[in-house]
């Protein structure tokens, strides 16, 4: 099998109407954050079916898809890499993580990050030095910063909050709306597991937090408590 087989299958699934809707949803207009992004018009459930169908293909056939100009080809590649990482041995996991970190330029939209970072980067650094997260969080590219914070969802689910809180502090002055949303989401996930930890963070930093970040963080708070922090 070659990568062209996968690409031909994707072309058969392409839908111009869905592509047009995706272009609007992902804000591909001039000057918007996904300016120029190209869509085939394939829905996520269809991509996941392909993952299952081609789950045994070698990594060498997956990597070229990650370099594609088509959004769905990159998303399919990431879905496949996640599956292979979860089922792979230590050597394969190292190879996937290494390739991922060398190719973050292609993991450059919020859905690409959110579909992969806490399945590959987070688990891989579980018992390793987490310095790569702090390198990413200082990147000039918002998607690399988003990879760093979203990767910590893996630790949050294990009730380990320190990296999420440290990285969130480093993002208080971030100027990108998609980072405000990501950090707020991770803080909310912390609160879902330990509300005291989240509230302590908010009490220290609420006056510095961008409004969107704060709103995402307190989304599930009772109305009175939301108003307290918004005020």
Tab-separated table of C-alpha atoms in Angstrom:
chain	number	residue	atom	x	y	z
A	1	UNK	CA	0.000	0.000	0.000
A	2	UNK	CA	1.136	3.564	-0.695
A	3	UNK	CA	0.035	6.898	0.675
A	4	UNK	CA	-1.711	7.481	-2.650
A	5	UNK	CA	-4.216	4.763	-1.781
A	6	UNK	CA	-5.254	6.713	1.298
A	7	UNK	CA	-5.407	9.944	-0.666
A	8	UNK	CA	-7.631	8.387	-3.312
A	9	UNK	CA	-10.027	7.197	-0.624
A	10	UNK	CA	-10.144	10.685	0.819
A	11	UNK	CA	-10.907	12.196	-2.566
A	12	UNK	CA	-13.858	9.830	-2.934
A	13	UNK	CA	-15.223	11.052	0.405
A	14	UNK	CA	-14.726	14.746	-0.387
A	15	UNK	CA	-17.833	16.928	-0.267
A	16	UNK	CA	-17.681	20.528	-1.581
A	17	UNK	CA	-20.662	21.648	0.518
A	18	UNK	CA	-19.122	20.297	3.712
A	19	UNK	CA	-15.792	21.859	2.705
A	20	UNK	CA	-17.448	25.258	2.377
A	21	UNK	CA	-19.031	24.938	5.824
A	22	UNK	CA	-15.722	23.859	7.326
A	23	UNK	CA	-13.940	26.830	5.784
A	24	UNK	CA	-16.398	29.179	7.483
A	25	UNK	CA	-16.347	27.321	10.800
A	26	UNK	CA	-12.560	27.247	10.998
A	27	UNK	CA	-12.270	30.921	10.036
A	28	UNK	CA	-10.220	30.662	6.853
A	29	UNK	CA	-10.927	34.203	5.652
A	30	UNK	CA	-8.160	36.689	4.970
A	31	UNK	CA	-6.549	37.752	8.227
A	32	UNK	CA	-8.348	35.079	10.277
A	33	UNK	CA	-6.409	32.483	12.240
A	34	UNK	CA	-6.870	29.745	9.601
A	35	UNK	CA	-6.278	32.063	6.643
A	36	UNK	CA	-5.833	29.989	3.490
A	37	UNK	CA	-6.512	26.575	5.041
A	38	UNK	CA	-7.933	24.089	2.518
A	39	UNK	CA	-10.674	21.545	3.205
A	40	UNK	CA	-11.815	18.466	1.333
A	41	UNK	CA	-15.108	18.376	3.204
A	42	UNK	CA	-14.840	15.078	5.112
A	43	UNK	CA	-16.464	14.643	8.510
A	44	UNK	CA	-14.611	13.239	11.513
A	45	UNK	CA	-16.597	9.958	11.751
A	46	UNK	CA	-15.600	9.149	8.164
A	47	UNK	CA	-11.945	9.809	8.976
A	48	UNK	CA	-12.134	7.561	12.023
A	49	UNK	CA	-13.516	4.743	9.873
A	50	UNK	CA	-10.418	5.052	7.683
A	51	UNK	CA	-8.220	4.883	10.769
A	52	UNK	CA	-9.735	1.533	11.667
A	53	UNK	CA	-9.540	0.286	8.092
A	54	UNK	CA	-5.872	1.198	7.651
A	55	UNK	CA	-4.730	0.648	11.234
A	56	UNK	CA	-2.040	-1.813	10.175
A	57	UNK	CA	-0.312	0.419	7.636
A	58	UNK	CA	3.291	1.385	8.342
A	59	UNK	CA	4.313	4.772	9.721
A	60	UNK	CA	6.086	5.595	6.466
A	61	UNK	CA	2.647	5.795	4.803
A	62	UNK	CA	1.209	8.017	7.537
A	63	UNK	CA	3.910	10.665	7.810
A	64	UNK	CA	3.419	12.162	4.308
A	65	UNK	CA	-0.237	12.875	5.113
A	66	UNK	CA	0.862	15.101	7.984
A	67	UNK	CA	2.652	17.346	5.482
A	68	UNK	CA	-0.432	17.771	3.320
A	69	UNK	CA	-2.004	21.120	2.456
A	70	UNK	CA	-5.426	19.485	3.018
A	71	UNK	CA	-6.725	19.817	6.550
A	72	UNK	CA	-8.423	16.410	6.621
A	73	UNK	CA	-5.290	14.617	5.457
A	74	UNK	CA	-3.352	16.091	8.363
A	75	UNK	CA	-6.173	15.255	10.777
A	76	UNK	CA	-6.303	11.675	9.497
A	77	UNK	CA	-2.536	11.380	9.957
A	78	UNK	CA	-2.835	12.525	13.560
A	79	UNK	CA	-5.711	10.157	14.293
A	80	UNK	CA	-3.578	7.329	12.917
A	81	UNK	CA	-0.503	8.387	14.884
A	82	UNK	CA	-2.530	8.510	18.096
A	83	UNK	CA	-3.845	4.992	17.497
A	84	UNK	CA	-0.374	3.685	16.678
A	85	UNK	CA	1.128	5.431	19.708
A	86	UNK	CA	-1.454	3.894	22.043
A	87	UNK	CA	-0.851	0.410	20.624
A	88	UNK	CA	2.875	0.673	19.993
A	89	UNK	CA	5.885	-0.549	21.907
A	90	UNK	CA	8.409	1.821	23.466
A	91	UNK	CA	10.440	2.127	20.278
A	92	UNK	CA	7.435	2.976	18.122
A	93	UNK	CA	6.121	5.458	20.692
A	94	UNK	CA	9.489	7.216	20.748
A	95	UNK	CA	9.506	7.423	16.947
A	96	UNK	CA	5.986	8.868	16.830
A	97	UNK	CA	6.665	11.416	19.566
A	98	UNK	CA	9.915	12.465	17.900
A	99	UNK	CA	8.243	12.906	14.510
A	100	UNK	CA	5.358	14.813	16.073
A	101	UNK	CA	7.660	17.263	17.836
A	102	UNK	CA	9.693	17.825	14.681
A	103	UNK	CA	6.544	18.548	12.683
A	104	UNK	CA	4.464	20.797	14.908
A	105	UNK	CA	4.317	23.264	12.012
A	106	UNK	CA	1.716	20.927	10.517
A	107	UNK	CA	-0.277	20.579	13.757
A	108	UNK	CA	-1.321	24.167	13.309
A	109	UNK	CA	-5.054	24.350	14.002
A	110	UNK	CA	-6.994	23.908	17.205
A	111	UNK	CA	-8.684	20.637	16.211
A	112	UNK	CA	-5.369	19.144	15.108
A	113	UNK	CA	-3.810	20.048	18.454
A	114	UNK	CA	-6.779	18.921	20.517
A	115	UNK	CA	-6.963	15.576	18.707
A	116	UNK	CA	-3.356	14.681	19.394
A	117	UNK	CA	-1.448	16.603	22.071
A	118	UNK	CA	-2.793	14.885	25.163
A	119	UNK	CA	-2.701	11.487	23.469
A	120	UNK	CA	0.940	11.680	22.344
A	121	UNK	CA	2.891	14.493	24.013
A	122	UNK	CA	1.271	14.247	27.440
A	123	UNK	CA	1.651	10.474	27.843
A	124	UNK	CA	5.155	10.441	26.413
A	125	UNK	CA	6.405	12.916	28.993
A	126	UNK	CA	4.548	11.260	31.859
A	127	UNK	CA	7.683	9.729	33.378
A	128	UNK	CA	10.181	11.967	31.604
A	129	UNK	CA	11.499	15.499	31.875
A	130	UNK	CA	8.638	17.811	30.939
A	131	UNK	CA	10.919	20.630	29.816
A	132	UNK	CA	9.621	20.320	26.213
A	133	UNK	CA	6.271	21.667	27.415
A	134	UNK	CA	7.967	24.801	28.722
A	135	UNK	CA	9.849	25.243	25.471
A	136	UNK	CA	6.601	24.987	23.518
A	137	UNK	CA	4.747	27.409	25.796
A	138	UNK	CA	7.301	30.104	24.913
A	139	UNK	CA	6.940	29.545	21.170
A	140	UNK	CA	6.007	32.406	18.876
A	141	UNK	CA	3.403	30.113	17.302
A	142	UNK	CA	0.083	29.867	19.109
A	143	UNK	CA	-0.472	26.220	18.079
A	144	UNK	CA	2.780	25.139	19.725
A	145	UNK	CA	1.753	26.959	22.886
A	146	UNK	CA	-1.621	25.227	22.638
A	147	UNK	CA	0.081	21.833	22.285
A	148	UNK	CA	1.856	22.490	25.583
A	149	UNK	CA	-1.232	23.353	27.610
A	150	UNK	CA	-3.533	20.757	26.001
A	151	UNK	CA	-0.932	18.020	26.581
A	152	UNK	CA	-1.455	18.504	30.298
A	153	UNK	CA	-5.011	17.179	30.070
A	154	UNK	CA	-3.342	13.770	30.335
A	155	UNK	CA	-1.944	14.761	33.752
A	156	UNK	CA	-5.150	16.447	34.872
A	157	UNK	CA	-6.990	13.167	34.338
A	158	UNK	CA	-4.455	11.597	36.707
A	159	UNK	CA	-5.108	14.395	39.233
A	160	UNK	CA	-1.685	15.920	38.611
A	161	UNK	CA	-2.203	19.666	38.276
A	162	UNK	CA	1.187	21.323	38.774
A	163	UNK	CA	2.220	21.596	35.127
A	164	UNK	CA	-1.189	22.873	34.075
A	165	UNK	CA	-1.066	25.610	36.695
A	166	UNK	CA	2.527	26.624	35.903
A	167	UNK	CA	1.878	26.750	32.175
A	168	UNK	CA	-1.354	28.666	32.744
A	169	UNK	CA	0.565	31.310	34.691
A	170	UNK	CA	2.919	31.696	31.742
A	171	UNK	CA	-0.088	32.289	29.480
A	172	UNK	CA	-1.741	35.095	31.444
A	173	UNK	CA	-0.349	37.660	29.007
A	174	UNK	CA	-0.860	35.550	25.879
A	175	UNK	CA	-2.454	37.609	23.110
A	176	UNK	CA	-4.218	34.842	21.171
A	177	UNK	CA	-7.892	34.048	21.701
A	178	UNK	CA	-7.376	30.343	20.980
A	179	UNK	CA	-4.873	30.222	23.837
A	180	UNK	CA	-7.274	32.017	26.170
A	181	UNK	CA	-9.869	29.339	25.401
A	182	UNK	CA	-7.397	26.474	25.804
A	183	UNK	CA	-6.082	27.668	29.169
A	184	UNK	CA	-9.575	28.364	30.457
A	185	UNK	CA	-10.649	24.895	29.370
A	186	UNK	CA	-7.723	23.233	31.174
A	187	UNK	CA	-8.399	25.223	34.348
A	188	UNK	CA	-12.036	24.129	34.177
A	189	UNK	CA	-10.871	20.512	33.853
A	190	UNK	CA	-8.737	21.006	36.962
A	191	UNK	CA	-11.782	22.369	38.781
A	192	UNK	CA	-13.866	19.395	37.708
A	193	UNK	CA	-11.504	17.273	39.774
A	194	UNK	CA	-10.525	19.656	42.566
A	195	UNK	CA	-12.478	22.901	42.733
A	196	UNK	CA	-10.288	24.241	45.542
A	197	UNK	CA	-7.169	24.045	43.378
A	198	UNK	CA	-8.877	25.963	40.570
A	199	UNK	CA	-10.322	28.594	42.904
A	200	UNK	CA	-6.939	29.171	44.525
A	201	UNK	CA	-5.475	29.810	41.065
A	202	UNK	CA	-8.317	32.172	40.172
A	203	UNK	CA	-8.032	34.056	43.443
A	204	UNK	CA	-4.347	34.730	42.729
A	205	UNK	CA	-4.669	35.627	39.070
A	206	UNK	CA	-8.220	36.717	38.266
A	207	UNK	CA	-7.263	40.369	37.738
A	208	UNK	CA	-4.651	39.415	35.142
A	209	UNK	CA	-6.658	36.807	33.252
A	210	UNK	CA	-8.015	37.656	29.801
A	211	UNK	CA	-11.812	37.741	29.885
A	212	UNK	CA	-12.259	34.762	27.561
A	213	UNK	CA	-9.855	32.653	29.623
A	214	UNK	CA	-11.756	33.505	32.781
A	215	UNK	CA	-15.166	32.787	31.244
A	216	UNK	CA	-14.044	29.357	30.046
A	217	UNK	CA	-12.517	28.583	33.454
A	218	UNK	CA	-15.681	29.420	35.427
A	219	UNK	CA	-18.219	28.120	32.913
A	220	UNK	CA	-19.573	25.456	35.298
A	221	UNK	CA	-19.548	27.579	38.429
A	222	UNK	CA	-22.879	28.499	40.035
A	223	UNK	CA	-24.203	31.858	38.774
A	224	UNK	CA	-23.374	33.725	41.968
A	225	UNK	CA	-19.765	32.514	41.966
A	226	UNK	CA	-19.371	33.338	38.264
A	227	UNK	CA	-20.494	36.875	38.945
A	228	UNK	CA	-18.074	37.111	41.851
A	229	UNK	CA	-15.103	36.368	39.603
A	230	UNK	CA	-16.386	38.385	36.656
A	231	UNK	CA	-16.870	41.354	38.960
